[in-house]
Coordinates of C-alpha atoms and ligand atoms in Angstrom, one line a residue:
X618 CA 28.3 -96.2 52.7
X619 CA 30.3 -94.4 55.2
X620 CA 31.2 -91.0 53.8
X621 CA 34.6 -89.9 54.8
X622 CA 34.2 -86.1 55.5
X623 CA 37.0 -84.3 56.1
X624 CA 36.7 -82.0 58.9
X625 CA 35.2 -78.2 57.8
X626 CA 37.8 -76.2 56.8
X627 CA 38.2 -72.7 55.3
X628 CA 39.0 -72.7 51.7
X629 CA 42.8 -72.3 50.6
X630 CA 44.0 -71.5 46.6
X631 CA 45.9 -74.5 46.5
X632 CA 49.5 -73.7 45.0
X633 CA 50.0 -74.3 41.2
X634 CA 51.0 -77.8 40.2
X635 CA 53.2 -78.7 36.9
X636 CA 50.3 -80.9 35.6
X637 CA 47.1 -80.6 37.6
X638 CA 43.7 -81.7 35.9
X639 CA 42.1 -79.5 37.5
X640 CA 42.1 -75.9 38.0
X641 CA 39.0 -73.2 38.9
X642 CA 37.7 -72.2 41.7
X643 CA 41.2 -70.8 43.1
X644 CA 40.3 -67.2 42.8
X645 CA 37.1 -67.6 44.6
X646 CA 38.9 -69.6 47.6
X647 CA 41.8 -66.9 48.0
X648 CA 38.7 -64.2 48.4
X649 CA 37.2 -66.8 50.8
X650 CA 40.2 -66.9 52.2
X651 CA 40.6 -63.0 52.7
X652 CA 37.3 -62.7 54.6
X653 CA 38.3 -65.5 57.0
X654 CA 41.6 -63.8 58.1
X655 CA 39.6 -60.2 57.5
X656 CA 37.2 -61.4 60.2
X657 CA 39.5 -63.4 62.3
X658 CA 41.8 -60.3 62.5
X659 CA 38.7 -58.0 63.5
X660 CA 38.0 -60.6 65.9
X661 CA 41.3 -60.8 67.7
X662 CA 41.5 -56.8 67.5
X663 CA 37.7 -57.2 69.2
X664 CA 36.3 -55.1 66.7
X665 CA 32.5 -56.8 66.2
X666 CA 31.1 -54.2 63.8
X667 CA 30.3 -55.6 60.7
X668 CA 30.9 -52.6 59.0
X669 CA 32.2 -53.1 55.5
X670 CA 35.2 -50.6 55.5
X671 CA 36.4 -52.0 58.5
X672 CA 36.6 -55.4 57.1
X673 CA 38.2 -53.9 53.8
X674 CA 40.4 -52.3 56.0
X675 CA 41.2 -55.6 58.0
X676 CA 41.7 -57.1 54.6
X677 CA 44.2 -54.9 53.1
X678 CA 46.2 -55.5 56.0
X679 CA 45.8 -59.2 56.1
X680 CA 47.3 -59.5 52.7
X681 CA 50.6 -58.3 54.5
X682 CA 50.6 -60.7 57.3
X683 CA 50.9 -64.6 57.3
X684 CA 47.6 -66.7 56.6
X685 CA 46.3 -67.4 60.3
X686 CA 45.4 -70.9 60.7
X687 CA 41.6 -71.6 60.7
X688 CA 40.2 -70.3 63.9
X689 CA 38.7 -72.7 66.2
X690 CA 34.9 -72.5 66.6
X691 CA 35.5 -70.6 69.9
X692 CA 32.3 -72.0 72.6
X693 CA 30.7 -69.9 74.3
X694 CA 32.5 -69.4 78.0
X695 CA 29.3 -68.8 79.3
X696 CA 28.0 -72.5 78.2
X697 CA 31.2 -73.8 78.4
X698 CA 34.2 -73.1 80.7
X699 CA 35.9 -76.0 80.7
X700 CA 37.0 -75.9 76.9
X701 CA 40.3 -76.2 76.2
X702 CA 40.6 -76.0 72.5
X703 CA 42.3 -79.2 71.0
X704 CA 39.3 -80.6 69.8
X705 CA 41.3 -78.6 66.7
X706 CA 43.8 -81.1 66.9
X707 CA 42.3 -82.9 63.6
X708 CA 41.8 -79.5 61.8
X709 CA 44.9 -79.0 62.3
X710 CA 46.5 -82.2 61.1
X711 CA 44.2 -81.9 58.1
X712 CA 45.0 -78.8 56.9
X713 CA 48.9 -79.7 57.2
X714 CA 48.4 -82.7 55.0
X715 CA 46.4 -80.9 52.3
X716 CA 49.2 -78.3 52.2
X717 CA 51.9 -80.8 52.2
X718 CA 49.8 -82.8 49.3
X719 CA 50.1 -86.6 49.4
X720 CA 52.5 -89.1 47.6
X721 CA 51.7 -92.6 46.5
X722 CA 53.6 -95.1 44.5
X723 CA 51.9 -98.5 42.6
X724 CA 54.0 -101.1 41.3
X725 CA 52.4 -102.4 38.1
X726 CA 53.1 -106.2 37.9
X727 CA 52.2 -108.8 35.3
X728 CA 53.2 -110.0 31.2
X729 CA 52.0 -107.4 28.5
X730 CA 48.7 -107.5 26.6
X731 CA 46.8 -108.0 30.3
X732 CA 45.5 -104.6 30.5
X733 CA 47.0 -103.4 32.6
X734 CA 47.9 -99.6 31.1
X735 CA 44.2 -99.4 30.5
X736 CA 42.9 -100.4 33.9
X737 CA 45.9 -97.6 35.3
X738 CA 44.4 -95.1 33.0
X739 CA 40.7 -96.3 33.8
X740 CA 41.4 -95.9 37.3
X741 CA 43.2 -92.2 37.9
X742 CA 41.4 -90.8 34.3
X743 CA 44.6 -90.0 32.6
X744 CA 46.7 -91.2 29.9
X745 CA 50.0 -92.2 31.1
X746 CA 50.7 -94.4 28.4
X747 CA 50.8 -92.4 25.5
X748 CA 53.9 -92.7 24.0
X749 CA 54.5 -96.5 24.9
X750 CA 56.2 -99.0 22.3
X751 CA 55.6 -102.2 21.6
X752 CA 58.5 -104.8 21.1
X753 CA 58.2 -107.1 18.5
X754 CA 58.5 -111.0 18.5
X755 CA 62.0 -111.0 18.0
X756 CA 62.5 -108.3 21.0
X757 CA 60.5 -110.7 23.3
X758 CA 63.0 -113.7 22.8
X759 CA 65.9 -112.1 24.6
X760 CA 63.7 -109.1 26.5
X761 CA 64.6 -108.6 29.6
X762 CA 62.4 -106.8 32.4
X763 CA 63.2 -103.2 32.4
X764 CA 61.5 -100.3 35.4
X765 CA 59.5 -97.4 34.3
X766 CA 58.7 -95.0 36.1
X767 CA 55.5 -92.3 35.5
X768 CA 54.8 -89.9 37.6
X769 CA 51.3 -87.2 37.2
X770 CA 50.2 -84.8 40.1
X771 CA 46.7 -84.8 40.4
X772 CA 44.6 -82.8 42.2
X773 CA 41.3 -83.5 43.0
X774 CA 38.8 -80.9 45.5
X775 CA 41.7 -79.2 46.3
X776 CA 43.5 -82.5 48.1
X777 CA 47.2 -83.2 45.5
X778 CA 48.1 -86.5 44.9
X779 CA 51.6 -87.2 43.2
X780 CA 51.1 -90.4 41.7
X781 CA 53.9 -92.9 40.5
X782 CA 53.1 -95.8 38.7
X783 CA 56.2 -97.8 38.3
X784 CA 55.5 -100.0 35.3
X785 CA 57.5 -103.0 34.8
X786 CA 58.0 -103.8 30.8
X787 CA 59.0 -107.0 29.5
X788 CA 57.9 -109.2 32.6
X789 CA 57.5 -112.3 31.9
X790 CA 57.7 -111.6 28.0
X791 CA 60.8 -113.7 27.4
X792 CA 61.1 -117.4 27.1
X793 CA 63.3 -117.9 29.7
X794 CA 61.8 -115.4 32.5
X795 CA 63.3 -116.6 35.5
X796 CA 64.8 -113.2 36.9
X797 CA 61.7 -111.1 36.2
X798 CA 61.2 -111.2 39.9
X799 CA 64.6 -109.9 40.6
X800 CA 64.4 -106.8 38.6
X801 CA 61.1 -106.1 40.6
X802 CA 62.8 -107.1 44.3
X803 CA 65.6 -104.9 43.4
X804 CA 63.7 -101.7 42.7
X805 CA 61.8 -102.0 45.7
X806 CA 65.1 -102.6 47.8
X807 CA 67.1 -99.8 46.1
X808 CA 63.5 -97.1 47.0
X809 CA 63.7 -98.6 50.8
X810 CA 67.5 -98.0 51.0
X811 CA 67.3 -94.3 49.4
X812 CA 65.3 -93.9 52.5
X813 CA 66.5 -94.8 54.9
X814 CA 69.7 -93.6 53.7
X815 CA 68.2 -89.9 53.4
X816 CA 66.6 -90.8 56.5
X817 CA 69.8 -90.6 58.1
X818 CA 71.1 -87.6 56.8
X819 CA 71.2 -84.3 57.7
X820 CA 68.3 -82.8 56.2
X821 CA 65.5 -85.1 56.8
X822 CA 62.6 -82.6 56.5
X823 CA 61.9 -83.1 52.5
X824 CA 62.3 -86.8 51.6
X825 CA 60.5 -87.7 48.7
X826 CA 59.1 -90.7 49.7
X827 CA 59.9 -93.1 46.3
X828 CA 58.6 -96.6 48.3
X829 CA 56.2 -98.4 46.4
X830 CA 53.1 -99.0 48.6
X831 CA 51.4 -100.9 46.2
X832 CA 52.2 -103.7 44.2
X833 CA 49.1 -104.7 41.7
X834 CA 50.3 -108.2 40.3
X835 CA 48.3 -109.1 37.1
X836 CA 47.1 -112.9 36.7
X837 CA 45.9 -113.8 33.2
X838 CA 42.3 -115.0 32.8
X839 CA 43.1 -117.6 31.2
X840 CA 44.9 -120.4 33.4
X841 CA 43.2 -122.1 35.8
X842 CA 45.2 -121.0 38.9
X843 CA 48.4 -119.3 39.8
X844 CA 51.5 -120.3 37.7
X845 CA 55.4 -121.6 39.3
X846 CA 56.0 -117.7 37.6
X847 CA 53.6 -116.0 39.7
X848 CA 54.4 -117.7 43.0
X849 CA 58.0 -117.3 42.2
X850 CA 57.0 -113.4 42.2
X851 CA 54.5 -113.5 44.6
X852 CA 56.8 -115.5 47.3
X853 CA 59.6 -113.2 46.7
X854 CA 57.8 -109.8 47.3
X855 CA 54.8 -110.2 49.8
X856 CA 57.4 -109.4 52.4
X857 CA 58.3 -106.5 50.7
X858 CA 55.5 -104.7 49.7
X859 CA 51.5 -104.9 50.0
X860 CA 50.4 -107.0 47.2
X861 CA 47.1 -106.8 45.4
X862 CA 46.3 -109.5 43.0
X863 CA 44.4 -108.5 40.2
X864 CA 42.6 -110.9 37.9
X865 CA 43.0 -109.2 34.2
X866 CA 40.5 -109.4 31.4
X867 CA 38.0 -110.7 33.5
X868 CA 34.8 -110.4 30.3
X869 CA 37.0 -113.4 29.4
X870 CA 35.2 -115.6 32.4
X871 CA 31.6 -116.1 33.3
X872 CA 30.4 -115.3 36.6
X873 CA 31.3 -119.5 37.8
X874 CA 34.9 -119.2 36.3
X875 CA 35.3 -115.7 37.8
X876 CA 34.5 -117.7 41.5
X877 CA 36.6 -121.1 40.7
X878 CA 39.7 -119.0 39.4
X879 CA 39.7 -116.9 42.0
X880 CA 39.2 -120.1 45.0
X881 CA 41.9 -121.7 43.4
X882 CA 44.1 -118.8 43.7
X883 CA 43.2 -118.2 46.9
X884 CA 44.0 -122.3 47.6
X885 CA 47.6 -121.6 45.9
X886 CA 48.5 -118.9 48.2
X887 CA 47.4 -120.9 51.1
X888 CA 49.2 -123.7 50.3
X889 CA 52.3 -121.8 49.9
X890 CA 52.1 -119.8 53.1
X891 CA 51.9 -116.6 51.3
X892 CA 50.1 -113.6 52.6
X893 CA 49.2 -110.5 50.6
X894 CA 48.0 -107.4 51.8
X895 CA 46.0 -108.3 54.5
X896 CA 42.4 -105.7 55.0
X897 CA 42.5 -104.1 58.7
X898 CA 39.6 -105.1 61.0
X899 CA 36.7 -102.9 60.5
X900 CA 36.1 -100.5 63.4
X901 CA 33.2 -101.7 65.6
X902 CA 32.0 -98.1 65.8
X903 CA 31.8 -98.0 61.8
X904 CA 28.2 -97.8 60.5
X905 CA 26.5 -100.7 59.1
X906 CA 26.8 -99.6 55.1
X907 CA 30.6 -99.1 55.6
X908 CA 31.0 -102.6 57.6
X909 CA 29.1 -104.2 54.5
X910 CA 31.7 -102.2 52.0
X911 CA 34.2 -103.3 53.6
X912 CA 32.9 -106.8 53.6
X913 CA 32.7 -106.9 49.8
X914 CA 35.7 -105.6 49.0
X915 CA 37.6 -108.1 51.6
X916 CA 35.3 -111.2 49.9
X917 CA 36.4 -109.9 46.4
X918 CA 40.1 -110.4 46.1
X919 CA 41.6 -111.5 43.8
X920 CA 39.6 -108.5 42.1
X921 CA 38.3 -109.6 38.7
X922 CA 38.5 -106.4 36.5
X923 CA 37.6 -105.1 33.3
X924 CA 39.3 -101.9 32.0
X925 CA 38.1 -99.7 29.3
X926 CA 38.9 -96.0 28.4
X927 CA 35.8 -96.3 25.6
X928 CA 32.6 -93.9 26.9
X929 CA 30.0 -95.7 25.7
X930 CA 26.2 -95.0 25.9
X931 CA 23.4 -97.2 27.1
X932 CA 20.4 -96.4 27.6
X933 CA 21.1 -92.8 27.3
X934 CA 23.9 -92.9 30.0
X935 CA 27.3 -92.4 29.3
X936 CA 29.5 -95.1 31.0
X937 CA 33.1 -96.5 30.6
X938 CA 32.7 -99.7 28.7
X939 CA 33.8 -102.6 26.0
X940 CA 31.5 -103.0 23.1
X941 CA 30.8 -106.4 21.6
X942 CA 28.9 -108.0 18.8
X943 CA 26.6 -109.4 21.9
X944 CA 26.2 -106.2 24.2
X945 CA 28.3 -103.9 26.5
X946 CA 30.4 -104.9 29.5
X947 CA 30.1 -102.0 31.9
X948 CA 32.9 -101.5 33.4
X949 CA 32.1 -99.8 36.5
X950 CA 28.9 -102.3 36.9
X951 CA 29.3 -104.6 39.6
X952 CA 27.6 -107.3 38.2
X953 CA 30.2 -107.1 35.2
X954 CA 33.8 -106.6 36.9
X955 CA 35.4 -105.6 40.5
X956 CA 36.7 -102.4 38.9
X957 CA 34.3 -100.3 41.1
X958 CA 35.4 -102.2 43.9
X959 CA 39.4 -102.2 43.2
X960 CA 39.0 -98.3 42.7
X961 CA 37.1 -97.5 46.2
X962 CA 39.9 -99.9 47.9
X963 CA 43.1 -98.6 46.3
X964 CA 42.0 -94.6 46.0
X965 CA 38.4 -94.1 48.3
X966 CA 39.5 -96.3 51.4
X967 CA 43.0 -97.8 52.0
X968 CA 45.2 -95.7 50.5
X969 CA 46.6 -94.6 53.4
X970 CA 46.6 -97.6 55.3
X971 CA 48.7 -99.4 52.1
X972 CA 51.3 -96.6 53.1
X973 CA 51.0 -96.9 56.9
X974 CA 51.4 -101.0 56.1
X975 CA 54.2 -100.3 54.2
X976 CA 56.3 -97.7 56.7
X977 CA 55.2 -99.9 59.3
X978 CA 55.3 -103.2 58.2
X979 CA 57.8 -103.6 55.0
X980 CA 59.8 -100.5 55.8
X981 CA 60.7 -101.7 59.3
X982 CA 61.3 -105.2 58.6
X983 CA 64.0 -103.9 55.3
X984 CA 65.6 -101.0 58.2
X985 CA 65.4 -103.8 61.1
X986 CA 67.8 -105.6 58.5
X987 CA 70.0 -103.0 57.9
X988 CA 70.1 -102.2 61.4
X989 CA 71.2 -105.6 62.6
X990 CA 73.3 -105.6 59.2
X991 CA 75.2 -102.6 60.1
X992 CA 76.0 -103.9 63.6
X993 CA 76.7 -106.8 62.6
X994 CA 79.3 -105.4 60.5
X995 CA 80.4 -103.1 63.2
X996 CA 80.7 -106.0 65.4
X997 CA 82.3 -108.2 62.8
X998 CA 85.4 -104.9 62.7
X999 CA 85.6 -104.5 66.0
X1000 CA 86.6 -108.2 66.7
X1001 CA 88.9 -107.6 64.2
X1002 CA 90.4 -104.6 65.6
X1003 CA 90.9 -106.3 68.9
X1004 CA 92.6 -109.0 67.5
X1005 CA 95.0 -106.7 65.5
X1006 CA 95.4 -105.1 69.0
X1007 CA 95.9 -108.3 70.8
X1008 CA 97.8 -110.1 68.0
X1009 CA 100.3 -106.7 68.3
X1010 CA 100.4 -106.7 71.7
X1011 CA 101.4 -110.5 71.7
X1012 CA 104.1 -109.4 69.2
X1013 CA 105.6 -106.3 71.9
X1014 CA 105.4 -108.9 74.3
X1015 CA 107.3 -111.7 72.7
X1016 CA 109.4 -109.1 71.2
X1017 CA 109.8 -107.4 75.3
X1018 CA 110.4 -111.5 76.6
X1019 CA 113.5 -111.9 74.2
X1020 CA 115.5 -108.3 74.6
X1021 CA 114.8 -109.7 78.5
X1022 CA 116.2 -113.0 77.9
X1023 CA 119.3 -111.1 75.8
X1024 CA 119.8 -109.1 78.9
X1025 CA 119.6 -112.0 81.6
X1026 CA 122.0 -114.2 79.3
X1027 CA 124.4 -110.4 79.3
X1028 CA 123.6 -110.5 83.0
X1029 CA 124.9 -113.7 83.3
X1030 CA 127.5 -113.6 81.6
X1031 CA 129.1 -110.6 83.1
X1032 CA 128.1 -112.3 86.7
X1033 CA 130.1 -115.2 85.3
X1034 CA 133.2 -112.7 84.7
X1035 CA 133.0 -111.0 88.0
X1036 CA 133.0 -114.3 89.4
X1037 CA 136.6 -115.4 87.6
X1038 CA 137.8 -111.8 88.4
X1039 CA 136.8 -112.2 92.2
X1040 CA 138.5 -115.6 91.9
X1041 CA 141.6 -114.2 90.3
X1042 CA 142.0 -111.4 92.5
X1043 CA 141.6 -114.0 95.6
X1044 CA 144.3 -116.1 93.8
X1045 CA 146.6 -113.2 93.5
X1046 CA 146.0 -112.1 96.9
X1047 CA 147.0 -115.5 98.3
X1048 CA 150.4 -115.2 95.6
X1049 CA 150.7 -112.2 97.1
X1050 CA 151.0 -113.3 100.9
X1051 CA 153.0 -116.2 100.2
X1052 CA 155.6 -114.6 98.2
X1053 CA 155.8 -112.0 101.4
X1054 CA 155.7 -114.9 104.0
X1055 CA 158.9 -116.5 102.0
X1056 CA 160.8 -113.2 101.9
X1057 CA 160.4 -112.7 105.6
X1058 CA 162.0 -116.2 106.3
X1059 CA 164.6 -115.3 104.4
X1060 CA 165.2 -112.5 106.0
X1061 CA 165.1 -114.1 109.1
X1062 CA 167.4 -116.4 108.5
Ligands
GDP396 P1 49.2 -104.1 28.9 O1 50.3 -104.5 27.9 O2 49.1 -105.1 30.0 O3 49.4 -102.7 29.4 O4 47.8 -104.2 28.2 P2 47.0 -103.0 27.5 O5 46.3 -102.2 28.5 O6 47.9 -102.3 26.5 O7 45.9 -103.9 26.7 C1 46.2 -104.8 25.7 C2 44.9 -105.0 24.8 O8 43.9 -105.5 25.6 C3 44.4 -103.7 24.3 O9 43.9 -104.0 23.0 C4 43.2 -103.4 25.2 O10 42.2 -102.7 24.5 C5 42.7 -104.7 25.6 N1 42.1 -104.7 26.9 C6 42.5 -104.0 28.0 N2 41.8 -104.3 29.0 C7 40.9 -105.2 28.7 C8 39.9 -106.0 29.3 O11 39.6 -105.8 30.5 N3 39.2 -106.9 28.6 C9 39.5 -107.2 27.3 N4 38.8 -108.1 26.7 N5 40.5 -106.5 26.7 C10 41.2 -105.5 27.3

């Protein structure tokens, strides 16, 4: 099995968490610590004596000054002349994370009574369940699907993990459990909106990422494929988040049952053009034993698990198991249930690709939406803006065309009047000479 080293890094007290499971050993990394920056101060002052009061010396004063990021293994120029130094470029990204911690959210999907707070609290070793009530008969009829939301930081070799599991209560409990789905589409949609709303916002440096990068959908043991319920669920959400089908109760089936019920699954989802989470392509530079891992855990979905938080011993070992009148199912045995195998791929070896999948994948296809939403809608104002514009501007001019055709008609009108006025004058002109023309002849004669 490939072993997933982190690269070597000098010990950091990692800071105090609310609810860690672990504590020790921070005392003895903050004095690791010291002698780091003691020696990579005398370093950079070029002192090399190892003498003690010097580095005591170095160390006092290193408590004063900013932890120095881990010193790259510096080659020697002699050997080497052409190094640069980014081959710290990992290191460095490493060492960010680990401070930073890491944030994962699984969606817990599937009716109650399928195990699945036992298999949550099999898998991270806690109890996140503990003050959980169950609804009686009567509660079922009318109960509708309600989100819960449980969040534990856990800590684990120094490397924090804030874990949400975001339980969903009442799925498919009542007898009419046709919006189940929704309540589950809806909280995904609400977590993707939160960020990209704080995503666009001013201070974008600490979003709590809420988005659910894992959605583990329970299917009962006992059917002989998926049912219209689980499609309905499973058709509304694979393009929303990575799904991981999960076969609960799986000591219920023999080994043959285990392989038809999960063919037929497989058949279902084929036939209705749905795709879960689909398992990158192995590197080809991967060794062999991590190829083959990766192998079994692609040829085991739907994973067929058993949970248990019962230690049981056989033969002298101490292992998580069920006890029954005819042995002990193993839970962690791989001949007895893919819990072993669900574990490594959710926790040991995909984690982080389930959240690159889903800011990549499920993310960009819910902000491509909003973008083309928003634009639409910007778009869809616009036009109406211009139309106001236009229909006003229509309105000056019909309103400018009649005060124009008020003035012509006045125009007219008056032209009309000077016209008679010309016409009298002319008339009284010609009255005029005529009257003078008789009083001369008179005169004359
Ligand atoms: P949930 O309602 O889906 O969270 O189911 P629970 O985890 O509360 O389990 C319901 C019952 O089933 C409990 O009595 C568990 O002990 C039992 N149970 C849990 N996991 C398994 C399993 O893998 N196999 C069997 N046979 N029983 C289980």
């Amino acid at each position: 099995m490939k072993q997933q080293q982190p690269p070597p890094l000098p010990q950091t007290q990692p800071p105090s968490l609310s609810q860690a499971t672990t504590g020790g050993g921070g005392g003895g990394a903050a004095a690791a610590e010291g002698s780091v920056v003691a020696h990579a101060i005398s370093s950079l002052n070029g002192n090399n004596n190892n003498n003690n009061n010097n580095n005591n010396n170095n160390a006092e004063t290193a408590k004063c000054r900013p932890p120095l990021y881990p010193k790259p293994k510096t080659p020697s120029f002699d050997k080497d002349r052409d190094y640069i130094g980014f081959a710290t470029l990992p290191e460095q990204v490493h060492r960010k994370s680990v401070k930073r911690g890491f944030e994962f959210t699984l969606m817990v999907v599937g009716e109650s009574g399928l195990g699945k707070s036992t298999l949550i609290n099999s898998l991270f070793l806690g109890d996140l369940y503990k003050n959980r009530q169950m609804p009686n008969v009567e509660d079922r009829i009318e109960k509708t699907t309600r989100v819960e939301k449980k969040t534990m930081d856990i800590e684990e070799r120094g490397v924090r993990l804030r874990l949400t599991v975001v339980d969903t209560p009442g799925f498919g409990d009542a007898i009419n459990c046709e919006d189940s789905w929704r309540v589950c589409t809806q909280y995904i949609d609400e977590q993707f909106r939160q960020y990209f709303t704080d995503e666009s916002g001013l201070n974008r440096r600490n979003i709590q990422d809420n988005r659910v990068h894992c959605c583990l959908y329970f299917v009962p043991p006992w059917g002989h494929s998926l049912r219209q319920m689980d499609l309905d669920l499973i058709r509304r959400l694979h393009r929303k988040v990575n799904i991981v089908l999960v076969i609960g109760k799986a000591d219920c089936l023999n080994k043959t049952e285990v392989r038809k019920l999960k063919e037929r699954i497989l058949q279902d989802l084929e036939d209705n053009h749905i795709q879960l989470y689909q398992f990158p392509e192995c590197d080809s530079d991967e060794d062999d034993d991590f190829k083959q891992q990766d192998r079994e855990l692609k040829a085991s979905i739907p994973f067929a698990v058993v949970g248990s938080n019962t230690i049981l011993e056989v033969a002298g070992k101490k292992v998580r198991g069920r006890q029954y009148p005819w042995g002990v199912v193993n839970v962690e045995d791989a001949e007895h249930s893919d819990f072993i195998k669900l574990r490594t791929f959710l926790i040991s070896t995909h984690m982080q690709d389930l959240k690159d999948t889903t800011q990549d994948v499920h993310y960009e296809n819910f902000r491509a939406q909003c973008i083309s939403q928003i634009s639409q809608h910007a778009l869809r104002e616009r036009g109406k803006l211009k139309r106001d514009s236009i229909s006003s501007t229509n309105g000056f001019d019909a309103a400018i065309s009649e005060t124009d055709r008020l003035l012509l008609q006045k125009d007219e009108e008056i032209r009309r009047m000077q016209d008679m006025l010309t016409q009298m004058q002319e008339k009284l002109k010609q009255t005029h000479l005529m009257e003078m023309k008789k009083n001369d002849s008179v005169i004359d004669v």
